[in-house]
PDB file of C-alpha atoms and ligand atoms in Angstrom:
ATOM      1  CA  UNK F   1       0.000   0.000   0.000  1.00 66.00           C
ATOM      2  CA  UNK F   2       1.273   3.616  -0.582  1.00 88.00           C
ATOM      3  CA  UNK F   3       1.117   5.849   1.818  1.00 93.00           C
ATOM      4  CA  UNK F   4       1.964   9.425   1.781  1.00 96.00           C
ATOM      5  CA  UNK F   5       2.781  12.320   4.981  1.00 97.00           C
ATOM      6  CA  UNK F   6       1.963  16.225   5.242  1.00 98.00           C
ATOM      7  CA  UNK F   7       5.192  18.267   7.678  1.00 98.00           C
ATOM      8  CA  UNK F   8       4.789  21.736   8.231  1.00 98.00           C
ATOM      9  CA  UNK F   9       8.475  22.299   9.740  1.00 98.00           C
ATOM     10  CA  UNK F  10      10.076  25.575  10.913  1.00 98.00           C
ATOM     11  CA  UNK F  11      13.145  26.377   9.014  1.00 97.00           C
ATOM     12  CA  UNK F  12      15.137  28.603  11.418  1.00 93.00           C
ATOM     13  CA  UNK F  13      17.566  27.737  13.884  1.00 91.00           C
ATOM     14  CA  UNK F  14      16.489  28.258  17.804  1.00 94.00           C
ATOM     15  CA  UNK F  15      17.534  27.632  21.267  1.00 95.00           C
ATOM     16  CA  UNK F  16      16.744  23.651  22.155  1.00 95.00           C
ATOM     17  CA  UNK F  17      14.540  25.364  25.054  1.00 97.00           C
ATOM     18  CA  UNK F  18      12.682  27.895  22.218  1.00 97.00           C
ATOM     19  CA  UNK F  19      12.128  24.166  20.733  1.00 97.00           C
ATOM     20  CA  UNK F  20      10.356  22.890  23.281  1.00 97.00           C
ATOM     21  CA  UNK F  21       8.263  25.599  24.536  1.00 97.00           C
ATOM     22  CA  UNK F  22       6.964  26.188  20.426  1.00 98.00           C
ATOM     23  CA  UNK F  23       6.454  22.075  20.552  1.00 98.00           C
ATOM     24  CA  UNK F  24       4.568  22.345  23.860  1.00 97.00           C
ATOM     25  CA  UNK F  25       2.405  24.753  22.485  1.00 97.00           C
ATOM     26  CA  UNK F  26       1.623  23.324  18.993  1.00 97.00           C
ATOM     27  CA  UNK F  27       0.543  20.229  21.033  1.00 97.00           C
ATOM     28  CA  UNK F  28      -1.619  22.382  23.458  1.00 97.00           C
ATOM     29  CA  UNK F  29      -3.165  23.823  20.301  1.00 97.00           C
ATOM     30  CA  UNK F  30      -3.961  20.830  18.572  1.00 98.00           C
ATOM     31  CA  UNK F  31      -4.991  19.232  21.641  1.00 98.00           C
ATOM     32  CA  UNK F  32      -7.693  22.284  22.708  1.00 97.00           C
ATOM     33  CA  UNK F  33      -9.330  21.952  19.346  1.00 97.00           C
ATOM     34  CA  UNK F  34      -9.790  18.117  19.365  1.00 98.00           C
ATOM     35  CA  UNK F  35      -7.807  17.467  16.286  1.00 98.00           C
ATOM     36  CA  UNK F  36      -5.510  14.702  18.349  1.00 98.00           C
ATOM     37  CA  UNK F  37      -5.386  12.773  21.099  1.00 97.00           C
ATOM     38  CA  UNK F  38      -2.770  10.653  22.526  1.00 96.00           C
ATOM     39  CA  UNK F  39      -2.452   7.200  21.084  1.00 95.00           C
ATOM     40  CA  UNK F  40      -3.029   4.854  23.691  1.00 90.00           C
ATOM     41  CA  UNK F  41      -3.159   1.893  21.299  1.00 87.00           C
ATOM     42  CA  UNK F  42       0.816   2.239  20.060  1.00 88.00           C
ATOM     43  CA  UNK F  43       2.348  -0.533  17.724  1.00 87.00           C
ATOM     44  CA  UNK F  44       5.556   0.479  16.292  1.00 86.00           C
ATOM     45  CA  UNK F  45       4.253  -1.422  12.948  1.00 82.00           C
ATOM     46  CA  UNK F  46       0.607  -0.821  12.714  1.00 84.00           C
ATOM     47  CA  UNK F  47       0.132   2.867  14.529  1.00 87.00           C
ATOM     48  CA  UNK F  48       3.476   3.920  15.610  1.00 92.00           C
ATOM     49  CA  UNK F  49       3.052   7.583  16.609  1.00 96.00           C
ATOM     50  CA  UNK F  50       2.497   9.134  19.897  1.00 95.00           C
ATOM     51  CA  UNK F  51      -0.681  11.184  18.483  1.00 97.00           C
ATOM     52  CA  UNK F  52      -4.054  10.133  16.709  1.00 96.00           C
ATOM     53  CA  UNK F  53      -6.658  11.701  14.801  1.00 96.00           C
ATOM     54  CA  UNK F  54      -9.105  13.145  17.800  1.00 96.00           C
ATOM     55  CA  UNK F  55     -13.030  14.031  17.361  1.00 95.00           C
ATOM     56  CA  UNK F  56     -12.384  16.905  15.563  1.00 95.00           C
ATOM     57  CA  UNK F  57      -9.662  15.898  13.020  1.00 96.00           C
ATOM     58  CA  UNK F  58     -12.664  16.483  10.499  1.00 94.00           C
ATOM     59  CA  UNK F  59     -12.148  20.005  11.218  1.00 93.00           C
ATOM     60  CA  UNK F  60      -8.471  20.204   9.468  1.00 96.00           C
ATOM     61  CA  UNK F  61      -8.752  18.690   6.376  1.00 95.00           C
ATOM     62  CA  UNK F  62     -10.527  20.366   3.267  1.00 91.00           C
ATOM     63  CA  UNK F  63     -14.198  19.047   3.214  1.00 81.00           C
ATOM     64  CA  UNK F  64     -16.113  17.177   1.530  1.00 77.00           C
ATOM     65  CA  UNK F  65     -13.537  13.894   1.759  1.00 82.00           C
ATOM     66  CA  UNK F  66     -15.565  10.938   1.094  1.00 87.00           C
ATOM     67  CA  UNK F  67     -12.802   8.799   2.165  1.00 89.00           C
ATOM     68  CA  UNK F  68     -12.743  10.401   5.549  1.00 90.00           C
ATOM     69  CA  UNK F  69     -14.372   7.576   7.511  1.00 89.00           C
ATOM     70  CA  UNK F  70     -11.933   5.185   5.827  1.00 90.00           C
ATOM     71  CA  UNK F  71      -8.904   7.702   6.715  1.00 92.00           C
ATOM     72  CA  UNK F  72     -10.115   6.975  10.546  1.00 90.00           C
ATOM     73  CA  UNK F  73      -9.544   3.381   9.959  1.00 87.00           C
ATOM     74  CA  UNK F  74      -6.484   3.475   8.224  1.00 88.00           C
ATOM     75  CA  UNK F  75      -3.478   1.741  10.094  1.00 85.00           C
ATOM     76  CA  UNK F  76      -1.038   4.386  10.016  1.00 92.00           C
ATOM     77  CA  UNK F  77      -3.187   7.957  10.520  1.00 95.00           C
ATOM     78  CA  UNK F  78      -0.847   9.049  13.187  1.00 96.00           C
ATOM     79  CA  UNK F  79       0.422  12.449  13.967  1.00 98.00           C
ATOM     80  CA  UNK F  80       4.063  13.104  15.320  1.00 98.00           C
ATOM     81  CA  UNK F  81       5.149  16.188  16.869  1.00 98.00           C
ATOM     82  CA  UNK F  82       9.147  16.531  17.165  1.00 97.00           C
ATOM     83  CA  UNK F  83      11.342  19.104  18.665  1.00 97.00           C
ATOM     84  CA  UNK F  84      14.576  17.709  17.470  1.00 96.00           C
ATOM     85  CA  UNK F  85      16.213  19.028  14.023  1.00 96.00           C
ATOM     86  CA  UNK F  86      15.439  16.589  11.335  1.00 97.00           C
ATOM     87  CA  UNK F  87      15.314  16.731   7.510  1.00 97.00           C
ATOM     88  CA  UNK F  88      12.084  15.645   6.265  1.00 98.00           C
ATOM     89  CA  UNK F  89      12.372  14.382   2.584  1.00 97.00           C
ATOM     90  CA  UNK F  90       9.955  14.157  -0.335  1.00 96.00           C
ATOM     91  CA  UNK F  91      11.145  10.459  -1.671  1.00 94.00           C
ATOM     92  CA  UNK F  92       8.425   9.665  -4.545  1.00 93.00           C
ATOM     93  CA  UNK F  93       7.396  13.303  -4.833  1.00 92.00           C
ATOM     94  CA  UNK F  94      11.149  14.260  -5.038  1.00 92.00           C
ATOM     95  CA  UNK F  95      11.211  17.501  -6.966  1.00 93.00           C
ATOM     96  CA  UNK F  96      13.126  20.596  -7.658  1.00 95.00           C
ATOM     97  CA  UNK F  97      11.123  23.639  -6.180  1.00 97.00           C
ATOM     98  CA  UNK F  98      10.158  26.615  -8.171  1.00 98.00           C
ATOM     99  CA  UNK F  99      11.442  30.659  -7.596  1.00 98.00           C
ATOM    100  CA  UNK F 100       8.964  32.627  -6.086  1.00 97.00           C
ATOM    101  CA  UNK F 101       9.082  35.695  -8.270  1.00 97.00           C
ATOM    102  CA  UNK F 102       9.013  34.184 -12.026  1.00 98.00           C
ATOM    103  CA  UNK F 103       7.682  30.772 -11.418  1.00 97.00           C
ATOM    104  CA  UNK F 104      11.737  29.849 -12.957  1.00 97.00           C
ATOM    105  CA  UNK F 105      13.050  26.217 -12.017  1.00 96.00           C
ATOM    106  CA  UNK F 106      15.753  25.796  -9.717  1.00 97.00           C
ATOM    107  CA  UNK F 107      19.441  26.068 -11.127  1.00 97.00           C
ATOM    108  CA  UNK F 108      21.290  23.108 -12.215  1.00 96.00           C
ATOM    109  CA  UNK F 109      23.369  23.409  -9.269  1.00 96.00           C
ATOM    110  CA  UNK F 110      20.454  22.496  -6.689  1.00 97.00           C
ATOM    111  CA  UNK F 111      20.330  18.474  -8.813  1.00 96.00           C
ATOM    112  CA  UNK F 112      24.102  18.711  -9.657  1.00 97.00           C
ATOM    113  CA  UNK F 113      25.199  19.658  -5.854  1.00 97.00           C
ATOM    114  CA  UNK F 114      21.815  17.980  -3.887  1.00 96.00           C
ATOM    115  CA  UNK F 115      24.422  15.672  -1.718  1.00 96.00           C
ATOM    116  CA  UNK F 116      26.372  18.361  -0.866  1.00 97.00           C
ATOM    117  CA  UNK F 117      24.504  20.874   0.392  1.00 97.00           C
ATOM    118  CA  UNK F 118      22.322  18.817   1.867  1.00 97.00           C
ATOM    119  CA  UNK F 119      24.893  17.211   4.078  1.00 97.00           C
ATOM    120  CA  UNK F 120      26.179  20.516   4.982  1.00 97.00           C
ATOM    121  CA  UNK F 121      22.647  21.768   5.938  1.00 97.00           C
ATOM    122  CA  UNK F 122      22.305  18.876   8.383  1.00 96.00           C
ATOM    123  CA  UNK F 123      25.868  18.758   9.836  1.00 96.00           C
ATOM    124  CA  UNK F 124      26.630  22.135   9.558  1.00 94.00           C
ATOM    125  CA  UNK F 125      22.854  24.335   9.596  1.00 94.00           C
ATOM    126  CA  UNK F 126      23.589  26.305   6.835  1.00 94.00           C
ATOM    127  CA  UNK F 127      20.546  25.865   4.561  1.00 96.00           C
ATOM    128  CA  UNK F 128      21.503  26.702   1.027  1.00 97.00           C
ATOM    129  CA  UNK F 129      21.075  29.687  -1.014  1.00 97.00           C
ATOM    130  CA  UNK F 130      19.845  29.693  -4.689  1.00 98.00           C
ATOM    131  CA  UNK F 131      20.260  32.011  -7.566  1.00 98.00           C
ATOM    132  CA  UNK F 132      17.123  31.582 -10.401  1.00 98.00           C
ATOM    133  CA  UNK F 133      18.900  31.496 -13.616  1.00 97.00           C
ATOM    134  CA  UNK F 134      16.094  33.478 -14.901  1.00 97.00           C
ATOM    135  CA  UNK F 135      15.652  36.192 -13.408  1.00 98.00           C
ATOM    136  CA  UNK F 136      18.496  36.527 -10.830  1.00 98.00           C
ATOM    137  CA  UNK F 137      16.229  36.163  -7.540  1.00 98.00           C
ATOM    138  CA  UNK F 138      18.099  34.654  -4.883  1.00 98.00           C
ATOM    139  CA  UNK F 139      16.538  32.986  -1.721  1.00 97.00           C
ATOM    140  CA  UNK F 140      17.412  30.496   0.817  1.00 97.00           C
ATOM    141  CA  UNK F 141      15.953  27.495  -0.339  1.00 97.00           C
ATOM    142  CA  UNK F 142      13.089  27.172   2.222  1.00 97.00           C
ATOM    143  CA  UNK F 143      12.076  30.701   0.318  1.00 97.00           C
ATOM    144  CA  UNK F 144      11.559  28.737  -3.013  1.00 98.00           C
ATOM    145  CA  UNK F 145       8.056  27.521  -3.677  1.00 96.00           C
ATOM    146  CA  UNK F 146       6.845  23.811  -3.788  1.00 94.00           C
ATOM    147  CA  UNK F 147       6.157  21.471  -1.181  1.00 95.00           C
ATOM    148  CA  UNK F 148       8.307  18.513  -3.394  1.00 95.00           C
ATOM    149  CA  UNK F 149      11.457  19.375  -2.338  1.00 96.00           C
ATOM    150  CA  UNK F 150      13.532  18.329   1.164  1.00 97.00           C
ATOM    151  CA  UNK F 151      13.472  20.708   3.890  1.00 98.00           C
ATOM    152  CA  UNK F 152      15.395  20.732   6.987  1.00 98.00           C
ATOM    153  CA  UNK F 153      14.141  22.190  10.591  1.00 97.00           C
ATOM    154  CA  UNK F 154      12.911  21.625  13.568  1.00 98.00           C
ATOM    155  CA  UNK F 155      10.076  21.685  15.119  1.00 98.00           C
ATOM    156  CA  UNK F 156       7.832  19.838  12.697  1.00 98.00           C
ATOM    157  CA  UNK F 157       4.513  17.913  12.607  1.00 98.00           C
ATOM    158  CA  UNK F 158       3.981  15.231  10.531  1.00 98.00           C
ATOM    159  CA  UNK F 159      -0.021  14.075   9.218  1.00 98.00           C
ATOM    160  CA  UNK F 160       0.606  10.347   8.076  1.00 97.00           C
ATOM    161  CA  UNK F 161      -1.751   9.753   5.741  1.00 96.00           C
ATOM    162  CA  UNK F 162      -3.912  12.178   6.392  1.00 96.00           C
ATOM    163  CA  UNK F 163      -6.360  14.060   3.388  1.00 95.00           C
ATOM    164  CA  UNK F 164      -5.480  17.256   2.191  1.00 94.00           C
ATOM    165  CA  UNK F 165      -5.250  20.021   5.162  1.00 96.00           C
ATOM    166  CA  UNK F 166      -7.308  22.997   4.741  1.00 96.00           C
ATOM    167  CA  UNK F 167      -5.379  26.165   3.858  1.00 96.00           C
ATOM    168  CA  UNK F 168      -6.730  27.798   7.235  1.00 96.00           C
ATOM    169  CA  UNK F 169      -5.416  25.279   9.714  1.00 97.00           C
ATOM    170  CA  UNK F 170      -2.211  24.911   7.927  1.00 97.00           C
ATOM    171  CA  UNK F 171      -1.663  28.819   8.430  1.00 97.00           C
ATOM    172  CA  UNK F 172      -2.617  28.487  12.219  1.00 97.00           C
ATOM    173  CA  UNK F 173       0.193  25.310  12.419  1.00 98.00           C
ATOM    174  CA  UNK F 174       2.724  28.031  10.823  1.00 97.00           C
ATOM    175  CA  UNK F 175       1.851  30.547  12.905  1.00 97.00           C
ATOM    176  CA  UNK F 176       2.357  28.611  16.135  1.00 97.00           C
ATOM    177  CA  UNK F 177       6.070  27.450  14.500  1.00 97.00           C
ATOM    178  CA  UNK F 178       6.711  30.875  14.290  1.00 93.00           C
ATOM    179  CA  UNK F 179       8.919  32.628  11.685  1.00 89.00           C
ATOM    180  CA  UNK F 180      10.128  30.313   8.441  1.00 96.00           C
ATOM    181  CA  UNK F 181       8.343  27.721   7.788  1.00 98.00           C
ATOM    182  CA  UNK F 182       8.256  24.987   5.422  1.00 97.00           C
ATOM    183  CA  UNK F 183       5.773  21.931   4.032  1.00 98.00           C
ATOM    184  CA  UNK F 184       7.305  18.803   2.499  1.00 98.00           C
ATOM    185  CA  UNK F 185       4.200  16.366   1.087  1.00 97.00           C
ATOM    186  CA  UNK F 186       5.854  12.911   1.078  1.00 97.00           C
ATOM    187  CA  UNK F 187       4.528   9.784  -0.742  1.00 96.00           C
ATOM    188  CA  UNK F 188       6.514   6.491  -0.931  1.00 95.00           C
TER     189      UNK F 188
HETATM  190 ZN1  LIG K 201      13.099  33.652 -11.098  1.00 94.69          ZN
END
């Protein structure tokens, strides 16, 4: 079966105890509005994470999803929450992202260079910069639009298999990350 993930992540570096309190807090949030609840059922095959879709998960996810009573069934609908810096990758839905102002795709050197600068992202936390080759924009690569493309950061919530979040509650996730943020949509 495929399965596929939804992480809104924040991109910029922050104190380990900035980390916690913003983690605390995006829990708290999700929590108060009934959109998880702690899994007391955990299997680390079957439904591994610490969070499950509570009685208001309904209220996240664009509606109408006719395949929302099935989502509630499915084995892996969990939610995970992490503090730690991670990088959360694409896999299937690997793609190059796209520059902001003219819509230009990335430079050869973000496929020609991808080891590279993603090792030095994770070892070192410098996420990399990009020039378009069209029209000369430059951003740091969390500043480039798509949601195909691996992003680095920390914290981060992950939807496993989860349908499509509504544009609302993904701005109120961002919000309470604070600052840059990022989305990676995953399928593998
Ligand atoms: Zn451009």
């Amino acid at each position: 079966m495929s399965e596929h993930s939804v992480t809104v992540l924040r991109l910029d570096s922050i104190s380990s105890a900035e980390r916690e309190e913003i983690t605390v807090d995006l829990q708290d949030l999700l929590l108060a509005r009934g959109v998880i609840l702690p899994n007391d059922l955990r299997d680390a095959l079957w439904q591994p994470s610490e969070w499950k879709p509570g009685p208001a998960a309904q209220m996240a996810v664009v509606e109408p999803v006719d395949w929302f009573d099935a989502f509630l069934d499915t084995a892996n609908n969990g939610v995970d929450i992490r503090g730690d810096r991670d990088a959360y990758h694409p896999v299937e839905n690997d793609e190059a992202p796209r520059c902001p102002h003219c819509a230009g795709a990335a430079p050869t050197t973000y496929t020609d260079s991808y080891g590279d600068w993603l090792e030095e992202w994770m070892t070192a936390g410098r996420e990399p910069l990009f020039t378009c080759d069209r029209c000369g924009w430059s951003g740091l690569l969390g500043d480039w639009t798509g949601q195909f493309s691996v992003l680095i950061g920390a914290p981060a919530v992950t939807f496993l298999n989860w349908p499509p979040l509504s544009p609302a509650f993904t701005t109120d996730i961002r919000a309470a990350l604070g600052d840059r943020t990022g989305i990676v949509a995953s399928h593998w």
